[in-house]
């Protein structure tokens, strides 16, 4: 056995082709092991290569050549075998892995399918049913599961390369025909067509307009019904369509955005690589409503000891009963044998005196939060980090009532907090880099996508949501129905339209915020202009009528009683809207889905540009990650700012100008940043950060 070292600076693909050819020609070589460097087999193709023409030997013939070799070839899998990496391993005759290795074909998450033979070889190896699951979800599997599925031949806790070498030596000279997956039939269940139809309708429903999952099922149908060569032809055709689709570009952008946001920076120059995070082992959560309970579970799942405090006895009793069950369920879902963290419940704020970090999650009311922060400042030992789960209140105001404002940050979770991936980490002008670094690191430990954002009403996500909701309400005034608006947004790819979503979260949430802002409530005149701007009192009137959404069984839709989930249109709402329009002298007009999308989405995007201009978000990737991970923006559309680039900034500007000039559709004044970008020739989204920084230096923003 000779070890050929792949020369650095040569592309991996070229290196493999050369090494295999040399091994073939070398009579001393009886068998071949392909392994990776530094304990990692292969994470797949370099996604950045997809942006331009791919150079070097193509993967498909390379894998065919390996499969055709007449000496046994084994893949020794350590670390990861993902995408093209697993496809390469499938071309080998044997696969041997370390027990900690992770395998998968995640191409679907990048808008692609396993296009180097994976869609044809995997079902031939593990059967159509299991391959459909792995390929349409892109999920990663452990070595143990891969062994059970038949992807792997052996798994070891010791050195996988040594075992693979020993193994291929032992099989040298044995026939290899049955090991060449391309030559095997695809094991299928008897009712193959009905299985494929069922999976197709499931992925269509789940993926809401995404092309790749559908193409994956089509490729697997080919594997089930066609000879290998024709199946490969189908795989190539489907891959070519996906490869150049906007969706693949959007999903690949989303992959990198998720990683870019981890490299946070603050306007002060502090950043992820020059700030030190504290490692938290004891934390407290104050307030055990829906959000607080989810946060307790999220913390406990990371192994942190949590003091869970609730001063209302009834709420405390309920939380003490519900939270352990939630923890157990979530630990089971994550396949953890026992939940690692310890939770203690208390009604006494004094009990948080020994923790290193507190997350306040009480009712969204500034005076209450100020009271809690004052109390915490007196109870906690010096140096304790104080965080608020506020969804939009002023972090700086909270920091001002403590002795160490530098140790105060926002940690804005999204419901349910133990499930949703997004975490907005909100820094105020006085938040220290250490506090931001600690909150970001804690978020990462909880498996969240943390995004550092500046302090302004609503931060990033909810600030952008405001103009979106506002336009949706205006559209109702002008003649649309809640169903029409929701259908347009769901067709775009949102899991739920704006009105169905409002019904789910409760209409009273926004009502309370508007009351606090003095926009509605006793003594406020019922006009369509408030505080100098067009205002729609429609959602307030719904609340006044007791229609708070799903919880009351009635909202923009009707449900089968309080807590019902299935939304049905409600003639009451139609009459309510007609009466409202008549009272205000409004004449309903017909509104197209295009107008609904432009008015709602471009309003939201425009606010995104304002946020970038105000340096509340460091870059477009931050906004896009927030919308994809927290607000249901369809991932295959990249995020609102990426989408703006795909539509064309000139087009967005033109449509905003159009709607803005309409006398009854104000608030859509295009942002200065959008205008400056268009004037600069609409650079791609990846260049906006640089552009904004330059504009700022030259005081153009
Ligand atoms: C006319 C057109 C005709 C078209 C016809 C086309 C036919 C062409 C056929 C082509 C066939 C191609 C087939 C192959 C496809 C693929 O392989 S697609 C890629 C599949 N692989 C993946 O999706 C894996 C992605 N990566 C991960 O899941 C994780 O990164 C990891 C490997 C599990 C490691 O995780 P972790 O340790 O947490 O590190 P990260 O922070 O995630 O990553 C570290 C840095 O590495 C960068 N990175 C990771 N993977 C890739 C990648 N595949 N490509 C490029 N870069 C990658 C990541 O961005 C991080 O970078 P920094 O942020 O700069 O540190």
XYZ file of C-alpha atoms and ligand atoms in Angstrom:
766
model
C 0.000 0.000 0.000
C 1.553 3.293 -1.114
C 0.259 6.586 0.294
C 0.005 9.191 -2.427
C -0.247 12.642 -0.969
C -2.426 15.039 -2.905
C -0.276 18.044 -3.728
C -1.482 21.230 -2.098
C -2.404 24.055 -4.469
C -3.762 21.548 -6.992
C -7.511 21.351 -7.111
C -8.872 18.440 -5.108
C -10.631 17.001 -8.133
C -7.476 17.065 -10.266
C -5.536 15.558 -7.373
C -7.947 12.659 -7.030
C -7.971 11.942 -10.789
C -4.157 11.926 -10.916
C -3.745 9.813 -7.787
C -6.271 7.207 -8.922
C -4.612 6.954 -12.344
C -1.206 6.518 -10.761
C -2.558 3.888 -8.388
C -4.123 2.025 -11.319
C -0.897 1.926 -13.275
C 1.266 1.035 -10.277
C 1.482 -2.775 -10.039
C 2.514 -2.508 -6.385
C -0.902 -1.017 -5.570
C -3.550 -3.676 -4.986
C -6.224 -1.476 -3.462
C -7.011 2.202 -2.866
C -8.293 4.252 0.080
C -9.541 7.788 -0.460
C -9.506 9.959 2.651
C -9.516 13.628 3.530
C -6.949 15.779 5.251
C -7.114 16.848 8.891
C -9.806 14.382 9.864
C -12.384 15.615 7.348
C -13.388 13.559 4.327
C -15.185 16.150 2.189
C -17.880 18.808 2.732
C -18.783 18.784 -0.963
C -18.222 21.236 -3.754
C -17.006 24.735 -2.999
C -20.287 26.616 -3.290
C -18.476 29.775 -4.355
C -17.378 27.921 -7.505
C -21.029 27.797 -8.636
C -21.044 31.543 -9.290
C -18.852 31.130 -12.383
C -17.789 28.439 -14.827
C -16.329 25.455 -12.931
C -12.729 24.676 -13.796
C -10.795 21.415 -13.413
C -12.073 17.924 -14.154
C -15.830 17.577 -13.764
C -17.076 15.481 -10.877
C -19.381 13.090 -12.775
C -16.759 11.421 -15.041
C -14.291 11.452 -12.160
C -16.650 9.405 -9.988
C -17.437 7.059 -12.887
C -13.736 6.485 -13.392
C -13.296 5.595 -9.709
C -16.230 3.204 -9.796
C -14.797 1.481 -12.884
C -11.381 0.826 -11.296
C -10.648 -2.896 -11.036
C -8.840 -2.633 -7.715
C -11.032 -2.173 -4.625
C -11.480 1.472 -3.672
C -12.752 2.462 -0.210
C -13.739 5.850 1.132
C -12.428 6.401 4.674
C -14.902 8.917 6.042
C -13.926 11.087 8.973
C -15.666 14.342 9.904
C -18.103 14.964 7.068
C -19.122 13.428 3.749
C -21.640 15.888 2.383
C -22.934 16.639 -1.099
C -20.257 15.934 -3.704
C -18.225 14.391 -0.869
C -20.809 11.664 -0.308
C -21.305 11.294 -4.068
C -17.584 10.604 -4.346
C -17.890 8.013 -1.560
C -20.835 6.417 -3.404
C -18.561 5.949 -6.413
C -16.129 3.984 -4.214
C -16.675 0.266 -3.755
C -16.689 0.419 0.058
C -17.391 3.075 2.678
C -15.884 2.976 6.139
C -16.468 5.769 8.623
C -15.556 7.024 12.036
C -18.456 6.874 14.495
C -18.529 10.682 14.808
C -18.786 11.244 11.040
C -21.823 12.979 9.528
C -23.149 12.171 6.062
C -25.770 13.708 3.799
C -26.827 15.109 0.474
C -27.791 18.685 1.429
C -27.860 20.011 -2.156
C -31.633 20.628 -1.970
C -30.961 23.270 0.695
C -28.759 25.052 -1.845
C -31.408 24.946 -4.573
C -29.781 21.957 -6.327
C -30.018 18.175 -6.425
C -27.215 15.650 -5.943
C -25.989 16.189 -9.492
C -22.858 14.059 -9.519
C -24.729 10.759 -9.667
C -26.012 10.940 -6.072
C -29.651 10.956 -7.139
C -29.061 7.725 -9.065
C -26.563 5.853 -6.858
C -28.057 6.471 -3.399
C -31.482 4.906 -4.184
C -29.714 1.910 -5.760
C -27.788 1.493 -2.504
C -30.434 2.119 0.193
C -33.707 1.843 -1.699
C -36.044 4.460 -3.082
C -37.987 5.211 0.117
C -34.963 6.024 2.289
C -33.263 7.929 -0.550
C -36.377 10.079 -1.058
C -36.228 11.086 2.590
C -32.526 11.960 2.593
C -32.431 13.735 -0.745
C -35.640 15.796 -0.496
C -34.868 17.003 3.034
C -31.084 17.252 2.710
C -30.831 16.137 6.322
C -27.521 15.027 7.788
C -27.299 11.521 9.272
C -24.927 10.147 11.890
C -22.546 7.297 11.072
C -24.729 4.976 13.143
C -27.837 5.824 11.083
C -25.862 5.628 7.841
C -24.700 2.130 8.810
C -28.277 1.088 9.534
C -29.450 2.507 6.203
C -26.710 0.610 4.369
C -24.741 3.653 3.197
C -21.734 2.528 5.225
C -20.085 -0.886 5.340
C -18.304 -0.425 8.654
C -18.069 2.132 11.453
C -15.241 2.433 13.943
C -14.448 4.384 17.080
C -10.780 4.136 16.159
C -8.867 5.332 13.105
C -11.156 5.018 10.056
C -8.291 5.338 7.570
C -6.310 2.512 9.188
C -9.414 0.321 9.238
C -10.169 1.118 5.582
C -6.593 0.226 4.560
C -6.786 -3.045 6.444
C -10.216 -3.745 4.953
C -9.370 -3.093 1.268
C -6.252 -5.209 1.586
C -8.406 -8.044 2.852
C -10.750 -7.867 -0.158
C -8.079 -7.311 -2.839
C -8.653 -9.587 -5.803
C -12.324 -10.268 -5.032
C -14.950 -9.490 -7.745
C -16.228 -5.907 -7.635
C -19.307 -6.061 -9.899
C -21.796 -6.100 -7.050
C -20.039 -3.073 -5.504
C -20.547 -0.812 -8.530
C -23.765 0.969 -7.599
C -24.469 2.221 -11.116
C -24.900 -1.375 -12.272
C -27.458 -2.323 -9.615
C -31.258 -2.129 -9.820
C -33.051 0.376 -7.585
C -34.930 -1.391 -4.749
C -38.480 -0.006 -4.825
C -41.661 -0.774 -2.870
C -44.461 -2.427 -4.915
C -46.583 0.739 -5.009
C -43.755 2.878 -6.360
C -45.928 5.335 -8.282
C -48.184 6.043 -5.382
C -45.129 6.541 -3.117
C -43.604 9.017 -5.571
C -46.935 10.860 -5.967
C -47.338 11.062 -2.206
C -43.832 12.415 -1.682
C -44.268 14.864 -4.550
C -47.434 16.323 -3.085
C -45.790 16.499 0.357
C -42.739 18.393 -0.939
C -44.897 20.745 -3.016
C -46.920 21.563 0.068
C -43.866 21.934 2.307
C -41.644 23.824 -0.107
C -44.195 26.434 -1.268
C -42.785 27.214 -4.693
C -39.227 25.946 -4.208
C -38.004 24.162 -7.341
C -35.245 21.935 -5.973
C -37.314 19.535 -3.827
C -39.613 18.911 -6.788
C -36.615 18.276 -9.069
C -35.197 15.856 -6.476
C -38.378 13.763 -6.614
C -38.275 13.855 -10.435
C -34.658 12.627 -10.412
C -35.567 9.811 -8.025
C -38.511 8.841 -10.215
C -35.958 8.461 -13.011
C -33.758 6.310 -10.761
C -36.741 4.073 -10.019
C -37.921 3.695 -13.605
C -34.987 4.140 -15.987
C -31.670 2.438 -16.641
C -28.753 4.204 -14.956
C -27.470 6.017 -18.075
C -30.900 7.521 -18.798
C -31.332 8.372 -15.139
C -28.034 10.272 -15.269
C -29.237 12.137 -18.351
C -32.372 13.193 -16.438
C -30.252 14.181 -13.423
C -28.070 16.363 -15.679
C -31.091 18.038 -17.326
C -32.734 18.815 -13.985
C -29.450 20.029 -12.515
C -28.862 22.368 -15.476
C -32.286 23.969 -14.914
C -31.702 24.376 -11.187
C -28.104 25.466 -11.503
C -28.984 28.659 -13.313
C -32.174 29.408 -11.399
C -32.551 32.471 -9.224
C -33.620 30.123 -6.439
C -30.236 28.345 -6.327
C -28.493 31.713 -6.187
C -30.831 32.836 -3.388
C -30.326 29.675 -1.337
C -26.554 29.789 -1.740
C -26.626 33.439 -0.674
C -28.717 32.401 2.369
C -26.087 29.761 3.251
C -23.362 32.400 3.364
C -25.579 35.069 5.056
C -26.120 32.700 7.954
C -22.353 32.561 8.423
C -21.692 36.265 7.718
C -23.965 37.376 10.582
C -21.828 35.418 13.067
C -18.970 37.776 12.174
C -20.694 40.736 13.781
C -19.248 44.203 14.185
C -20.441 47.311 16.007
C -20.140 50.900 14.784
C -17.484 51.361 17.522
C -15.186 48.935 15.688
C -15.670 46.162 18.255
C -16.291 42.863 16.526
C -16.474 39.093 16.900
C -12.731 38.722 16.458
C -11.589 41.402 18.910
C -14.122 40.911 21.738
C -14.137 38.291 24.469
C -17.287 36.430 25.428
C -17.973 35.087 28.907
C -19.036 31.462 29.140
C -22.306 31.304 31.027
C -23.159 28.340 33.224
C -25.894 29.821 35.472
C -28.679 32.022 34.183
C -32.090 33.286 35.239
C -35.259 34.038 33.333
C -37.749 36.520 34.765
C -41.357 36.084 33.656
C -42.755 32.684 32.705
C -45.300 33.526 30.045
C -45.024 31.871 26.615
C -41.703 33.537 25.783
C -40.095 33.040 29.190
C -40.953 29.331 29.208
C -39.410 28.797 25.783
C -36.250 30.684 26.826
C -35.894 28.535 29.965
C -36.081 25.393 27.802
C -33.604 26.774 25.237
C -31.085 27.557 28.003
C -31.555 24.255 29.820
C -30.994 22.320 26.591
C -27.478 23.766 26.388
C -26.648 22.479 29.879
C -27.054 25.808 31.667
C -28.593 25.823 35.176
C -31.622 28.082 35.089
C -33.470 29.906 37.854
C -36.960 30.479 36.451
C -38.757 33.304 38.266
C -42.426 34.236 38.143
C -44.081 36.398 40.767
C -47.674 35.456 39.916
C -48.422 32.240 41.790
C -50.893 30.836 39.257
C -48.526 31.417 36.334
C -45.633 29.923 38.326
C -47.596 26.790 39.156
C -48.551 26.314 35.523
C -44.988 26.937 34.294
C -43.547 24.465 36.841
C -45.864 21.846 35.376
C -45.492 22.695 31.680
C -41.784 23.584 31.323
C -40.301 20.188 32.345
C -42.599 18.487 29.843
C -41.564 20.959 27.120
C -37.916 20.291 27.965
C -38.368 16.541 27.835
C -40.183 16.757 24.492
C -37.573 18.998 22.914
C -34.696 16.883 24.267
C -36.383 13.856 22.690
C -36.787 15.660 19.378
C -33.071 16.502 19.448
C -32.264 12.908 20.385
C -30.685 13.852 23.724
C -30.958 11.043 26.266
C -31.555 13.400 29.212
C -32.013 17.155 29.190
C -28.650 18.482 30.312
C -29.682 21.607 32.277
C -31.219 21.902 35.743
C -34.196 24.226 36.261
C -35.306 25.628 39.615
C -38.565 27.569 39.881
C -39.045 30.496 42.214
C -41.441 33.334 42.950
C -38.686 35.379 44.553
C -36.504 37.748 42.510
C -33.928 37.516 45.291
C -33.088 33.996 44.039
C -31.256 35.326 40.988
C -28.444 36.805 43.073
C -25.917 34.110 42.146
C -26.448 33.839 38.388
C -24.113 35.218 35.702
C -26.796 36.369 33.263
C -30.473 37.272 33.540
C -33.006 37.382 30.716
C -36.063 39.467 31.533
C -39.160 38.249 29.687
C -41.997 40.048 31.443
C -44.979 41.687 29.750
C -44.077 44.205 26.987
C -44.597 47.292 29.143
C -41.783 49.789 29.674
C -42.725 50.815 33.208
C -42.872 47.171 34.306
C -39.537 46.381 32.640
C -37.920 49.433 34.255
C -39.151 48.242 37.632
C -37.675 44.774 37.035
C -34.332 46.164 35.860
C -34.062 48.455 38.915
C -34.770 45.476 41.129
C -32.254 43.275 39.293
C -29.590 45.953 39.579
C -29.973 45.854 43.351
C -30.235 42.056 43.691
C -27.636 40.690 41.257
C -23.972 40.604 42.104
C -21.826 43.202 40.304
C -20.853 42.142 36.801
C -24.046 40.198 36.057
C -25.224 40.601 32.460
C -28.778 41.908 32.272
C -30.679 41.119 29.078
C -34.194 41.963 27.961
C -36.365 39.935 25.638
C -38.195 43.084 24.586
C -39.406 42.975 20.987
C -38.792 46.646 20.357
C -38.532 48.822 23.481
C -35.556 51.071 24.188
C -32.607 49.065 25.549
C -30.784 52.230 26.495
C -33.627 53.327 28.765
C -33.401 49.979 30.583
C -29.609 50.247 30.817
C -29.952 53.708 32.366
C -31.576 52.355 35.558
C -28.697 49.940 36.284
C -25.239 50.608 37.732
C -23.497 48.977 34.748
C -25.219 50.037 31.510
C -22.418 48.375 29.568
C -23.692 45.006 30.745
C -27.197 45.490 29.331
C -28.227 44.105 25.928
C -31.420 42.943 24.263
C -31.869 39.248 23.541
C -34.972 39.216 21.364
C -36.207 35.637 20.939
C -39.019 34.571 18.608
C -41.913 32.344 19.653
C -41.650 29.475 20.358
C -38.271 30.490 21.793
C -36.909 26.946 22.137
C -37.682 26.189 18.497
C -37.276 29.351 16.422
C -33.720 29.882 15.179
C -33.569 33.680 15.206
C -32.112 35.767 18.019
C -31.748 39.544 17.647
C -28.946 40.675 19.968
C -29.634 44.354 20.509
C -26.824 46.673 21.512
C -27.464 50.126 22.895
C -25.000 52.984 22.675
C -23.515 51.916 26.012
C -23.541 48.109 25.599
C -20.008 46.738 25.975
C -18.432 44.490 23.326
C -18.150 41.821 26.049
C -21.921 41.883 26.637
C -22.641 41.603 22.898
C -20.039 38.841 22.455
C -21.510 36.902 25.400
C -25.093 37.155 24.126
C -23.994 36.135 20.617
C -22.011 33.174 21.954
C -24.888 32.111 24.172
C -27.186 32.281 21.141
C -24.807 30.037 19.202
C -24.736 27.522 22.050
C -28.535 27.437 21.936
C -28.357 26.699 18.195
C -29.681 30.132 17.257
C -28.729 32.350 14.353
C -27.767 35.447 16.339
C -27.809 38.806 14.573
C -26.360 41.884 16.296
C -28.601 44.899 15.671
C -28.741 48.495 16.859
C -31.282 49.964 19.236
C -34.309 51.631 17.630
C -38.080 51.091 17.987
C -38.766 47.545 16.762
C -35.037 46.892 16.126
C -34.729 45.358 12.622
C -37.449 42.726 12.252
C -40.394 44.508 13.844
C -39.374 47.910 12.485
C -39.652 46.494 8.967
C -42.871 44.706 9.828
C -44.617 47.975 10.672
C -44.832 49.412 7.120
C -45.700 45.930 5.820
C -48.679 45.630 8.184
C -49.654 49.216 7.526
C -49.872 48.651 3.766
C -51.857 45.447 4.300
C -54.435 47.390 6.346
C -54.569 50.193 3.765
C -55.260 47.572 1.087
C -58.309 46.405 3.060
C -59.556 49.983 3.219
C -59.123 50.295 -0.540
C -61.062 47.162 -1.449
C -59.021 44.009 -0.802
C -60.161 41.211 1.508
C -57.889 39.523 4.097
C -57.987 36.348 1.974
C -56.827 38.174 -1.161
C -53.887 39.730 0.646
C -52.932 36.458 2.341
C -53.226 34.433 -0.865
C -50.840 36.770 -2.695
C -48.289 36.544 0.125
C -48.625 32.778 0.478
C -48.263 32.372 -3.280
C -45.018 34.358 -2.945
C -43.858 31.710 -0.456
C -44.703 32.938 3.059
C -46.054 30.092 5.204
C -48.874 32.411 6.272
C -50.209 35.674 4.981
C -50.194 38.738 7.167
C -53.789 38.410 8.423
C -53.592 34.704 9.207
C -50.335 35.435 11.028
C -51.944 38.282 13.015
C -54.769 35.956 14.037
C -52.206 33.404 15.206
C -50.113 35.843 17.257
C -53.133 37.712 18.628
C -54.421 41.063 17.416
C -54.130 42.502 20.922
C -50.302 42.469 20.757
C -50.190 45.319 18.239
C -53.219 46.991 19.829
C -51.358 47.322 23.125
C -48.286 48.777 21.382
C -50.435 51.288 19.479
C -52.200 52.275 22.699
C -48.836 52.845 24.371
C -47.775 54.967 21.416
C -50.926 57.081 21.851
C -52.274 56.065 18.432
C -55.481 54.596 19.767
C -57.459 54.327 23.006
C -59.835 56.487 24.989
C -59.687 60.135 24.025
C -58.042 59.493 20.650
C -60.205 60.791 17.813
C -61.372 58.086 15.391
C -59.939 59.486 12.172
C -57.874 57.981 9.379
C -54.990 60.311 10.168
C -53.097 60.053 13.436
C -49.967 61.880 14.514
C -49.823 63.496 11.079
C -49.830 60.243 9.073
C -52.418 58.081 7.352
C -53.620 55.536 9.877
C -55.955 52.602 9.568
C -58.055 52.021 12.696
C -59.311 48.687 11.260
C -57.222 46.402 13.530
C -58.160 48.483 16.606
C -61.843 48.162 15.744
C -61.443 44.398 15.412
C -60.009 44.264 18.937
C -62.743 46.549 20.266
C -65.236 44.047 18.824
C -63.531 41.298 20.858
C -61.979 39.677 17.771
C -58.433 38.986 18.958
C -57.667 36.138 16.538
C -57.389 32.386 17.135
C -57.512 32.755 20.919
C -61.057 34.163 20.752
C -62.074 31.979 17.813
C -62.599 35.098 15.685
C -60.258 37.583 14.078
C -59.704 38.386 10.411
C -61.046 34.856 9.911
C -63.383 32.632 11.907
C -62.262 29.432 13.653
C -63.954 26.426 15.254
C -64.105 28.138 18.624
C -61.377 29.715 20.777
C -57.958 28.165 20.079
C -59.144 26.803 16.720
C -56.469 26.527 14.036
C -58.337 26.255 10.726
C -59.061 29.676 9.245
C -62.321 30.142 7.328
C -63.436 33.380 5.702
C -66.053 35.201 7.741
C -68.968 37.124 6.180
C -68.914 39.319 9.319
C -65.517 40.681 8.207
C -66.844 41.457 4.709
C -69.756 43.428 6.162
C -67.436 45.120 8.680
C -65.128 46.264 5.851
C -68.027 47.447 3.666
C -69.516 49.422 6.551
C -66.136 50.932 7.372
C -65.550 52.013 3.766
C -69.046 53.519 3.562
C -68.515 55.442 6.824
C -65.277 56.935 5.516
C -66.480 57.570 1.956
C -64.094 55.019 0.477
C -65.005 53.252 -2.759
C -63.726 49.683 -3.041
C -61.636 49.034 -6.142
C -60.245 45.846 -7.574
C -56.706 45.172 -6.379
C -54.327 42.794 -8.162
C -51.957 40.307 -6.464
C -49.071 42.279 -8.030
C -50.166 45.449 -6.268
C -50.527 43.559 -2.981
C -46.970 42.247 -3.265
C -45.539 45.597 -4.331
C -47.289 47.567 -1.619
C -46.520 45.123 1.212
C -43.083 43.831 0.239
C -41.581 46.978 -1.234
C -42.681 48.913 1.867
C -40.835 46.354 3.999
C -37.779 46.412 1.715
C -37.720 50.218 1.723
C -37.581 50.181 5.517
C -34.697 47.708 5.195
C -32.790 50.325 3.176
C -33.559 52.931 5.871
C -32.226 50.516 8.494
C -28.985 50.029 6.556
C -28.720 53.768 6.095
C -29.140 54.285 9.867
C -26.508 51.591 10.582
C -29.006 49.638 12.702
C -28.016 46.536 10.689
C -24.408 46.058 9.585
C -25.274 44.720 6.140
C -28.034 43.311 3.929
C -27.152 39.763 5.010
C -28.150 40.649 8.592
C -31.602 41.797 7.495
C -32.040 38.807 5.227
C -31.037 36.317 7.933
C -33.521 37.967 10.324
C -36.358 37.644 7.820
C -35.535 34.090 6.737
C -35.030 32.726 10.273
C -37.601 34.773 12.176
C -40.360 35.990 9.870
C -41.007 33.162 7.429
C -39.493 34.917 4.396
C -39.139 32.067 1.861
C -35.513 30.931 1.980
C -35.502 30.268 -1.760
C -35.989 34.012 -2.210
C -32.864 34.782 -0.157
C -34.358 37.503 2.055
C -35.952 40.891 1.375
C -32.747 42.731 0.465
C -31.507 39.924 -1.792
C -34.963 39.855 -3.389
C -34.733 43.598 -4.050
C -31.521 42.948 -5.949
C -33.146 40.155 -7.950
C -36.180 42.263 -8.853
C -33.842 45.119 -9.738
C -33.246 48.172 -7.558
C -34.354 50.460 -10.376
C -37.686 48.670 -10.592
C -38.218 48.835 -6.810
C -37.431 52.551 -6.843
C -39.779 53.156 -9.762
C -42.680 51.274 -8.093
C -42.118 52.985 -4.733
C -42.155 56.349 -6.495
C -45.341 55.329 -8.303
C -47.193 54.345 -5.112
C -45.746 57.238 -3.152
C -47.150 59.718 -5.681
C -50.642 58.238 -5.225
C -52.502 60.634 -2.913
C -53.852 57.917 -0.626
C -50.766 55.705 -0.361
C -48.205 57.707 1.574
C -45.271 56.335 3.642
C -43.581 54.806 0.615
C -41.055 57.547 0.065
C -37.994 55.737 -1.301
C -35.010 55.690 1.030
C -31.965 57.803 0.204
C -29.777 54.698 0.222
C -31.962 53.028 -2.414
C -31.730 56.142 -4.594
C -27.942 56.301 -4.156
C -27.555 52.620 -5.038
C -29.624 53.045 -8.187
C -27.635 56.143 -9.118
C -24.444 54.086 -8.656
C -25.665 51.487 -11.188
C -27.365 49.052 -8.766
C -24.338 47.096 -7.492
C -24.991 43.483 -6.399
C -26.061 42.892 -2.807
C -22.601 41.547 -1.887
C -21.164 45.034 -2.605
C -23.647 47.076 -0.555
C -21.661 47.043 2.704
C -18.647 48.526 0.971
C -20.855 51.056 -0.841
C -22.569 52.147 2.387
C -19.250 52.567 4.180
C -17.902 54.719 1.355
C -21.063 56.818 1.238
C -20.850 57.299 4.988
C -17.224 58.441 4.768
C -18.270 60.956 2.120
C -21.324 61.967 4.230
C -23.755 61.086 1.460
C -26.061 59.131 3.778
C -25.020 25.246 -17.974
C -24.970 24.715 -16.592
C -24.895 23.236 -16.598
C -25.039 22.815 -15.201
C -24.794 21.373 -15.077
C -24.241 21.244 -13.772
C -23.637 19.902 -13.545
C -22.593 20.188 -12.527
C -22.438 19.052 -11.648
C -21.853 19.643 -10.455
C -22.040 18.680 -9.404
C -21.728 19.335 -8.138
C -22.107 18.331 -7.119
C -21.728 18.784 -5.772
C -22.498 19.629 -5.117
C -22.157 19.950 -3.731
O -21.338 19.337 -3.085
S -22.965 21.244 -3.058
C -22.257 21.437 -1.458
C -22.756 20.437 -0.512
N -22.172 20.642 0.795
C -22.752 21.365 1.711
O -23.830 21.877 1.535
C -22.010 21.523 3.008
C -22.070 22.927 3.457
N -21.300 23.132 4.671
C -21.750 22.776 5.875
O -22.793 22.195 6.046
C -20.894 23.147 7.036
O -20.108 24.224 6.658
C -19.996 21.982 7.520
C -19.187 21.381 6.391
C -20.866 20.911 8.177
C -19.013 22.535 8.572
O -19.755 23.218 9.586
P -18.982 24.131 10.662
O -17.851 23.386 11.217
O -20.022 24.653 11.582
O -18.347 25.330 9.840
P -19.058 26.508 9.045
O -18.976 27.745 9.865
O -20.380 26.110 8.560
O -18.103 26.635 7.782
C -16.730 27.032 7.915
C -16.354 27.852 6.706
O -16.409 27.017 5.551
C -17.280 27.609 4.573
N -17.933 26.499 3.849
C -18.455 25.410 4.388
N -18.916 24.598 3.426
C -18.636 25.190 2.251
C -18.856 24.839 0.902
N -19.421 23.675 0.542
N -18.449 25.698 -0.056
C -17.827 26.858 0.269
N -17.581 27.250 1.552
C -17.994 26.419 2.517
C -18.254 28.446 5.369
O -18.834 29.435 4.565
C -17.331 28.999 6.436
O -16.609 30.035 5.836
P -16.200 31.308 6.655
O -17.481 31.889 7.173
O -15.529 32.194 5.677
O -15.324 30.836 7.777
